[in-house]
């Protein structure tokens, strides 16, 4: 088992800072997810670990060894590419054992491992096919098999599921996670899909414009987002971030005639509440105007307007048609988050209050 | 029923212009050549008569013909593999990240766009004894002057060198196009698996370039049997037929000696040869080539 450590790693392309001074650790045998919007530097970070790019600054350590200047072949890592990068002229079996052949592993040993891995990823019976004769999910498995047959302790994956349909993606998520745990691999997994990140990761590194925005366990990122960006990136629908107006003794939602919700300066703060933390109440609470209703089956996302601010809430099941128009909503004080209006950072020193009961 | 017949008529009408051109300029001359090769050449005294395979027998007994065939064989062996290898090497080189690569690509391609006559003139200057570039180089290393194109033992090599120079740049364009359609992720995947550059080339890149190689190979071979214009400028097939190639020999037979029947016979042999080559290549390679 191998741990991965990045220390102050940067990668600049001219004036573009694809990765800008990031540091993190992936514990041996853990599943680390690099999460972030498109263009935030996830792939670049992964390629820096693989050795496909050389960092502008900083150091990369794998299993305690400084590999910053080592070529990819000496890092003993496997990689699954976003487009799978299967060799189109080789059949599935040859694709999988490609690396073993490079390293001159004996034919008998190659054969033994191939059989085992093919069974593991459910490819037995397809070994004679060419990649072009496979479905997307099967190709994905070939790429995965090629990565695990080397029995490297570290496996890097760049959005391996992004080309699959929702059903298959769900299945593969479960399979990859199970495989990682069975083999005890250290996996660094890149995705822009927060659901993938939340469901697979031991630890998430949230990237934004080449920098680490927040890192931690999925529950921590969900429960205590360190910035408005992190708050909005994790969870669907995203957290409501509301602008405030001064009221007696603090701040309330802008444009709404209501009491104090935060005990701080209105123009310097933002109030965040997750849609699933908001409930509809019969009495008390805040008045809200229903704007639109988005039925999802198990639940319904209701978009409302509170004062000047749009606010989404999630109710389970079907939203009763008769309750459109004006409703009243409430939440617990513990469910509210306070962020700085300028920097977006979390501000723990201010307190939030629940709407009046 | 009526409509179907009308569609047929339309179809044939649409085909007609192309078909007329093809028949008039390809099929008819081919058949006419084969037909002519079975007759003697008409002279003022004797009209053309049917002679059966006499022309072919004369061909077999003609030592110049056999020398020309041999020349052409060595010419093909000398130019085809070398120009393909050079084309691949140049394509790999200009496909990489290097400063001013557009310029380098253009430089490699220039020999192809130059008119044949200009090319031949440039090389004529290279090969000129005493004042030519090659002799100057040899002199710089203490060698003595040599009449490169006038010596039967060096003349064919000189033509081969020039042809490689001219063809490689053209073939490079095809390889460059093929290389650019290959995902760079394949190289990265191979690198992560520990493959060296050479291993990657041998096991991945070269097999993926196979369709291009087949195409280029056929073209190179056909070109090897089609060379005529350089010989006009540089050697006229000489000295002593040492640089004479099939097509030039045909030209000589037809327009210098006005032996049209013999020229037709030579042409028939050349055509047959090219046809066999093209067909056998497709059969030989089809099984081993990966077409995506
Ligand atoms: N070779 C390069 N030259 C210049 N800029 C680059 C290069 N590679 C990446 N970049 C830039 O670096 C930034 C990060 O790129 P990267 O590919 O790491 O993004 P990403 O997070 O993987 O995005 P995506 O989710 O779209 O794949 C982008 O702004 C990109 O334009
Ligand atoms: Mg990417």
Short mmCIF file of C-alpha atoms and ligand atoms in Angstrom, two decimals, chain A residues 42-44 82 158-159 190, ligand 2:
data_model
loop_
_atom_site.label_atom_id
_atom_site.label_comp_id
_atom_site.label_asym_id
_atom_site.label_seq_id
_atom_site.Cartn_x
_atom_site.Cartn_y
_atom_site.Cartn_z
CA UNK A 42 -8.30 18.23 -11.72
CA UNK A 43 -6.83 16.44 -14.71
CA UNK A 44 -3.64 18.43 -14.45
CA UNK A 82 -11.27 9.55 -19.48
CA UNK A 158 -9.74 10.57 -14.74
CA UNK A 159 -13.51 10.82 -15.00
CA UNK A 190 -11.14 12.79 -10.70
MG1 LIG C 2 -10.16 16.89 -17.07
#
